[in-house]
Amino acid sequence: MFEFTLLILFVFFILYNLLLIVPMREVHVIERLGKFRVVLQPGFHFLIPFFDRVAYRHDTREQVLDVPPQSCISKDNTQLEVDGLVYLKVMDGKLASYGIEDYRRAAVNLAQTTMRSEIGKLSLSETFSERDSLNESIVREIDKASDPWGIKVLRYEIKNITPSFKVIHTLEKQMEAERSKRAEITLANAEKAAMINLSEGERQEAINLSEGEKQKRINEAKGTAQEIAIVARAKAEAMTLVSEALALEGGNEAMNMQLKEQFINQVGKILNEADISVVPAEMAKLEGFFEGMEQVTQSVGQVKGGRA
């Protein structure tokens, strides 16, 4: 019974070393008597017991490796602490097994040294603004160096770029000064715009006032001209009526009486409104004055009659 049990265990041991199932996500590197034989792809395979063995197993999926934080110096001598992630994939199981001892640790160390080198080419501000180009440069450099290892570096991503405390304090002061500068510029621009608007308003007001004064003078001139024209037409019509009246019978006597009446009325007004009573020295000659006026009216009437 004991021998039978040993026989069964031996058979299972032989079958275990004879049959090999490679999972879909892996490749297996097989050695025969210590020498590389083949890289087995996913599936069912047969091995020679005691001669063939699985020396290495590699995951063919994309792997994410964490790059620890490290101190870097930028081109403007600023100390930074940078960490990241490197994404890689095993492309050749044989090279990944025999090309390097540990491709994961080698990829991380290479990413660190490459990152320090690339950070040293950029200033502090460029490390933040040129992050995409920095990632591409690191991937390109790592991929060239890792080609003999049978792996492919797909991408590199910087997680954090942390300046030192002194640098952060300096940057905060710089940002505060920049904000103050922008605020002063904004206030200056607002004041400038207000002064421009005020001067423009005063200019427009002066223009409007001058235009109004100009229009006022034009209107007054037009009004005066119309008034003069109306007065002139009225005087002309009055003169026409007077001349027509003088041409009629009795017109001269009526004209004479009208002039005498107006003269007496005007003298009366002057005597009433004056503070000092004034009596003309030649008051006795009023009759001669009226007779002279009568002769003038008669001569005017004769002239108008002759023209008629």
Short mmCIF file of C-alpha atoms in Angstrom, two decimals:
data_model
loop_
_atom_site.label_atom_id
_atom_site.label_comp_id
_atom_site.label_asym_id
_atom_site.label_seq_id
_atom_site.Cartn_x
_atom_site.Cartn_y
_atom_site.Cartn_z
CA MET A 1 0.00 0.00 0.00
CA PHE A 2 2.82 2.40 0.82
CA GLU A 3 4.56 1.60 -2.42
CA PHE A 4 1.35 2.27 -4.34
CA THR A 5 1.00 5.65 -2.71
CA LEU A 6 4.57 6.50 -3.61
CA LEU A 7 3.91 5.41 -7.20
CA ILE A 8 0.83 7.65 -7.44
CA LEU A 9 2.74 10.62 -6.02
CA PHE A 10 5.57 9.99 -8.46
CA VAL A 11 3.12 9.89 -11.40
CA PHE A 12 1.54 13.16 -10.29
CA PHE A 13 4.98 14.70 -9.94
CA ILE A 14 5.88 13.58 -13.46
CA LEU A 15 2.62 14.95 -14.88
CA TYR A 16 3.08 18.24 -13.01
CA ASN A 17 6.50 18.71 -14.57
CA LEU A 18 5.36 17.40 -17.95
CA LEU A 19 2.32 19.59 -18.50
CA LEU A 20 2.43 23.42 -18.39
CA ILE A 21 -0.44 25.87 -18.81
CA VAL A 22 0.66 29.48 -19.47
CA PRO A 23 -2.00 32.08 -18.50
CA MET A 24 -3.16 34.65 -21.02
CA ARG A 25 -1.45 37.57 -19.30
CA GLU A 26 2.01 35.95 -19.04
CA VAL A 27 4.93 34.48 -20.98
CA HIS A 28 7.24 31.83 -19.52
CA VAL A 29 10.95 31.47 -20.23
CA ILE A 30 12.00 27.81 -20.37
CA GLU A 31 15.55 26.58 -19.70
CA ARG A 32 16.81 23.11 -20.53
CA LEU A 33 19.68 21.96 -18.37
CA GLY A 34 20.38 25.58 -17.39
CA LYS A 35 20.37 26.91 -20.97
CA PHE A 36 17.72 29.07 -22.56
CA ARG A 37 15.41 26.97 -24.69
CA VAL A 38 12.22 28.90 -25.60
CA VAL A 39 9.72 31.55 -24.55
CA LEU A 40 6.30 29.94 -24.17
CA GLN A 41 3.26 31.99 -25.10
CA PRO A 42 -0.13 31.60 -23.35
CA GLY A 43 -1.63 28.14 -23.82
CA PHE A 44 -0.97 24.43 -23.11
CA HIS A 45 2.59 23.10 -23.44
CA PHE A 46 4.62 19.89 -22.76
CA LEU A 47 7.94 19.83 -20.95
CA ILE A 48 10.56 17.17 -20.41
CA PRO A 49 10.62 16.46 -16.69
CA PHE A 50 13.93 16.99 -14.91
CA PHE A 51 15.37 18.60 -18.08
CA ASP A 52 13.08 21.58 -18.71
CA ARG A 53 12.09 24.12 -16.11
CA VAL A 54 10.34 27.50 -15.98
CA ALA A 55 13.13 29.94 -15.25
CA TYR A 56 11.21 33.25 -15.50
CA ARG A 57 7.60 34.39 -15.62
CA HIS A 58 6.80 37.81 -17.06
CA ASP A 59 3.56 39.74 -17.00
CA THR A 60 2.80 41.04 -20.50
CA ARG A 61 0.26 43.61 -19.34
CA GLU A 62 1.14 47.28 -19.02
CA GLN A 63 2.80 47.89 -15.66
CA VAL A 64 2.78 51.08 -13.59
CA LEU A 65 5.86 51.78 -11.48
CA ASP A 66 6.00 54.52 -8.89
CA VAL A 67 9.04 56.78 -9.12
CA PRO A 68 9.88 58.00 -5.57
CA PRO A 69 10.33 61.74 -4.88
CA GLN A 70 13.82 63.06 -5.46
CA SER A 71 15.58 66.40 -5.22
CA CYS A 72 16.32 68.20 -8.50
CA ILE A 73 17.99 71.51 -9.34
CA SER A 74 16.50 73.62 -12.13
CA LYS A 75 18.46 75.77 -14.57
CA ASP A 76 17.91 78.86 -12.38
CA ASN A 77 19.33 77.02 -9.30
CA THR A 78 15.97 76.33 -7.67
CA GLN A 79 15.64 73.18 -5.58
CA LEU A 80 12.63 71.05 -6.48
CA GLU A 81 11.23 67.75 -5.27
CA VAL A 82 9.78 65.73 -8.15
CA ASP A 83 8.05 62.34 -8.31
CA GLY A 84 6.21 60.52 -11.06
CA LEU A 85 4.87 57.34 -12.64
CA VAL A 86 6.44 55.28 -15.41
CA TYR A 87 4.32 52.98 -17.61
CA LEU A 88 6.07 50.08 -19.32
CA LYS A 89 5.39 46.75 -20.95
CA VAL A 90 7.46 43.58 -21.52
CA MET A 91 7.96 43.10 -25.24
CA ASP A 92 10.65 40.35 -25.30
CA GLY A 93 10.65 37.76 -22.50
CA LYS A 94 14.16 36.55 -23.30
CA LEU A 95 15.76 40.02 -23.10
CA ALA A 96 13.71 40.89 -20.00
CA SER A 97 15.13 37.74 -18.36
CA TYR A 98 18.74 37.84 -19.49
CA GLY A 99 19.28 41.45 -20.60
CA ILE A 100 19.11 42.90 -17.09
CA GLU A 101 18.76 41.63 -13.58
CA ASP A 102 15.62 43.59 -12.56
CA TYR A 103 14.05 45.69 -15.29
CA ARG A 104 11.54 47.29 -12.90
CA ARG A 105 14.17 48.69 -10.56
CA ALA A 106 16.36 49.65 -13.53
CA ALA A 107 13.46 51.50 -15.19
CA VAL A 108 12.71 53.43 -11.98
CA ASN A 109 16.36 54.40 -11.45
CA LEU A 110 16.73 55.39 -15.10
CA ALA A 111 13.56 57.50 -14.84
CA GLN A 112 14.99 59.29 -11.80
CA THR A 113 18.34 60.09 -13.40
CA THR A 114 16.70 61.16 -16.68
CA MET A 115 14.23 63.34 -14.80
CA ARG A 116 17.03 65.08 -12.91
CA SER A 117 18.83 65.70 -16.19
CA GLU A 118 15.74 67.09 -17.95
CA ILE A 119 14.73 69.28 -14.99
CA GLY A 120 18.22 70.80 -15.01
CA LYS A 121 17.60 72.07 -18.55
CA LEU A 122 14.51 74.07 -17.57
CA SER A 123 13.85 77.06 -15.34
CA LEU A 124 11.36 76.95 -12.46
CA SER A 125 8.50 78.45 -14.46
CA GLU A 126 9.19 76.17 -17.44
CA THR A 127 8.97 73.03 -15.27
CA PHE A 128 5.30 73.88 -14.64
CA SER A 129 4.36 75.17 -18.08
CA GLU A 130 6.36 72.61 -20.11
CA ARG A 131 5.24 69.50 -18.24
CA ASP A 132 3.99 67.68 -21.34
CA SER A 133 7.20 68.23 -23.29
CA LEU A 134 9.18 67.23 -20.18
CA ASN A 135 7.26 63.94 -19.98
CA GLU A 136 7.89 63.25 -23.66
CA SER A 137 11.63 63.94 -23.28
CA ILE A 138 11.90 61.56 -20.32
CA VAL A 139 10.00 58.80 -22.18
CA ARG A 140 12.23 59.22 -25.23
CA GLU A 141 15.45 58.98 -23.20
CA ILE A 142 14.28 56.02 -21.08
CA ASP A 143 12.98 54.14 -24.10
CA LYS A 144 16.32 54.40 -25.91
CA ALA A 145 18.24 53.14 -22.87
CA SER A 146 15.80 50.33 -22.07
CA ASP A 147 15.60 48.88 -25.58
CA PRO A 148 18.20 46.09 -24.81
CA TRP A 149 16.10 45.05 -21.81
CA GLY A 150 13.18 43.83 -23.89
CA ILE A 151 10.73 46.37 -22.44
CA LYS A 152 8.86 49.29 -23.95
CA VAL A 153 8.38 52.52 -21.96
CA LEU A 154 4.95 53.76 -23.02
CA ARG A 155 4.74 57.02 -21.12
CA TYR A 156 5.93 58.93 -18.09
CA GLU A 157 3.83 61.22 -15.95
CA ILE A 158 5.12 63.72 -13.40
CA LYS A 159 2.87 63.64 -10.35
CA ASN A 160 4.17 66.49 -8.21
CA ILE A 161 6.70 69.29 -8.57
CA THR A 162 7.24 70.76 -5.11
CA PRO A 163 9.64 73.66 -4.59
CA SER A 164 11.33 74.17 -1.23
CA PHE A 165 9.64 76.22 1.50
CA LYS A 166 11.82 79.27 0.84
CA VAL A 167 11.04 79.12 -2.86
CA ILE A 168 7.30 78.82 -2.13
CA HIS A 169 7.50 81.82 0.21
CA THR A 170 9.34 83.82 -2.45
CA LEU A 171 6.80 82.82 -5.10
CA GLU A 172 3.94 83.87 -2.85
CA LYS A 173 5.53 87.30 -2.38
CA GLN A 174 6.08 87.54 -6.13
CA MET A 175 2.47 86.61 -6.84
CA GLU A 176 1.24 89.14 -4.27
CA ALA A 177 3.39 91.84 -5.87
CA GLU A 178 2.10 90.84 -9.30
CA ARG A 179 -1.50 91.06 -8.08
CA SER A 180 -0.84 94.48 -6.57
CA LYS A 181 0.75 95.57 -9.83
CA ARG A 182 -2.25 94.37 -11.85
CA ALA A 183 -4.61 96.13 -9.43
CA GLU A 184 -2.69 99.41 -9.75
CA ILE A 185 -2.66 99.06 -13.54
CA THR A 186 -6.40 98.41 -13.53
CA LEU A 187 -7.05 101.43 -11.32
CA ALA A 188 -4.78 103.59 -13.49
CA ASN A 189 -6.58 102.44 -16.64
CA ALA A 190 -9.95 103.12 -15.01
CA GLU A 191 -8.85 106.59 -13.92
CA LYS A 192 -7.47 107.25 -17.39
CA ALA A 193 -10.72 106.13 -18.99
CA ALA A 194 -12.70 108.29 -16.56
CA MET A 195 -10.58 111.36 -17.38
CA ILE A 196 -10.94 110.66 -21.10
CA ASN A 197 -14.69 110.32 -20.75
CA LEU A 198 -14.86 113.50 -18.63
CA SER A 199 -12.79 115.50 -21.11
CA GLU A 200 -14.81 114.08 -23.97
CA GLY A 201 -17.99 115.09 -22.16
CA GLU A 202 -16.66 118.62 -21.53
CA ARG A 203 -15.58 118.85 -25.16
CA GLN A 204 -18.98 117.69 -26.36
CA GLU A 205 -20.67 120.11 -23.94
CA ALA A 206 -18.56 123.00 -25.28
CA ILE A 207 -19.41 121.98 -28.84
CA ASN A 208 -23.10 121.80 -27.99
CA LEU A 209 -22.99 125.19 -26.25
CA SER A 210 -21.18 126.78 -29.20
CA GLU A 211 -23.60 125.18 -31.63
CA GLY A 212 -26.49 126.42 -29.51
CA GLU A 213 -25.02 129.93 -29.33
CA LYS A 214 -24.39 129.85 -33.06
CA GLN A 215 -27.95 128.74 -33.76
CA LYS A 216 -29.26 131.36 -31.32
CA ARG A 217 -27.37 134.13 -33.12
CA ILE A 218 -28.56 132.84 -36.48
CA ASN A 219 -32.13 132.80 -35.23
CA GLU A 220 -31.78 136.29 -33.73
CA ALA A 221 -30.26 137.56 -36.99
CA LYS A 222 -33.07 135.98 -38.96
CA GLY A 223 -35.61 137.46 -36.55
CA THR A 224 -34.02 140.90 -36.78
CA ALA A 225 -33.90 140.67 -40.56
CA GLN A 226 -37.55 139.63 -40.67
CA GLU A 227 -38.44 142.41 -38.24
CA ILE A 228 -36.60 144.99 -40.34
CA ALA A 229 -38.28 143.67 -43.47
CA ILE A 230 -41.70 143.79 -41.83
CA VAL A 231 -41.09 147.28 -40.46
CA ALA A 232 -39.80 148.42 -43.84
CA ARG A 233 -42.82 146.95 -45.59
CA ALA A 234 -45.10 148.56 -43.01
CA LYS A 235 -43.41 151.94 -43.44
CA ALA A 236 -43.57 151.61 -47.20
CA GLU A 237 -47.26 150.75 -47.01
CA ALA A 238 -47.80 153.64 -44.56
CA MET A 239 -45.99 156.03 -46.88
CA THR A 240 -48.08 154.78 -49.77
CA LEU A 241 -51.28 155.30 -47.82
CA VAL A 242 -50.12 158.75 -46.69
CA SER A 243 -49.25 159.76 -50.23
CA GLU A 244 -52.60 158.47 -51.45
CA ALA A 245 -54.38 160.37 -48.68
CA LEU A 246 -52.52 163.59 -49.49
CA ALA A 247 -53.56 163.28 -53.11
CA LEU A 248 -57.21 163.35 -52.05
CA GLU A 249 -59.17 166.55 -51.44
CA GLY A 250 -58.58 167.90 -47.95
CA GLY A 251 -55.62 165.63 -47.43
CA ASN A 252 -53.15 168.43 -46.79
CA GLU A 253 -55.36 169.99 -44.10
CA ALA A 254 -55.76 166.61 -42.39
CA MET A 255 -52.01 166.03 -42.51
CA ASN A 256 -51.37 169.47 -41.05
CA MET A 257 -53.78 168.84 -38.19
CA GLN A 258 -52.21 165.44 -37.48
CA LEU A 259 -48.71 166.88 -37.24
CA LYS A 260 -49.87 169.67 -34.93
CA GLU A 261 -51.62 167.17 -32.68
CA GLN A 262 -48.55 164.92 -32.47
CA PHE A 263 -46.30 167.87 -31.70
CA ILE A 264 -48.54 169.07 -28.89
CA ASN A 265 -48.78 165.54 -27.43
CA GLN A 266 -45.00 165.05 -27.46
CA VAL A 267 -44.36 168.46 -25.83
CA GLY A 268 -46.91 167.60 -23.17
CA LYS A 269 -45.20 164.29 -22.44
CA ILE A 270 -41.83 165.95 -22.13
CA LEU A 271 -43.19 168.56 -19.71
CA ASN A 272 -44.95 165.90 -17.60
CA GLU A 273 -41.99 163.50 -17.38
CA ALA A 274 -39.20 166.10 -16.84
CA ASP A 275 -38.13 166.87 -13.26
CA ILE A 276 -37.54 170.53 -14.23
CA SER A 277 -40.09 172.52 -16.08
CA VAL A 278 -38.67 173.78 -19.33
CA VAL A 279 -40.45 176.29 -21.52
CA PRO A 280 -39.03 176.93 -24.98
CA ALA A 281 -37.80 180.49 -25.42
CA GLU A 282 -39.54 180.82 -28.77
CA MET A 283 -42.90 179.53 -27.66
CA ALA A 284 -44.49 182.52 -29.33
CA LYS A 285 -43.27 181.33 -32.72
CA LEU A 286 -45.36 178.11 -32.66
CA GLU A 287 -47.74 179.61 -35.18
CA GLY A 288 -44.89 180.18 -37.61
CA PHE A 289 -43.77 176.59 -37.06
CA PHE A 290 -47.17 175.22 -37.86
CA GLU A 291 -47.44 177.42 -40.94
CA GLY A 292 -44.08 176.10 -42.13
CA MET A 293 -45.26 172.53 -41.59
CA GLU A 294 -48.40 173.31 -43.54
CA GLN A 295 -46.36 174.55 -46.48
CA VAL A 296 -44.23 171.40 -46.38
CA THR A 297 -47.29 169.18 -46.49
CA GLN A 298 -48.75 171.19 -49.32
CA SER A 299 -45.57 170.86 -51.34
CA VAL A 300 -45.48 167.12 -50.67
CA GLY A 301 -49.09 166.85 -51.78
CA GLN A 302 -48.40 168.75 -54.95
CA VAL A 303 -45.48 166.50 -55.80
CA LYS A 304 -47.55 163.37 -55.22
CA GLY A 305 -50.39 164.87 -57.30
CA GLY A 306 -48.03 165.66 -60.15
CA ARG A 307 -46.72 162.09 -60.12
CA ALA A 308 -50.24 160.77 -60.08
#
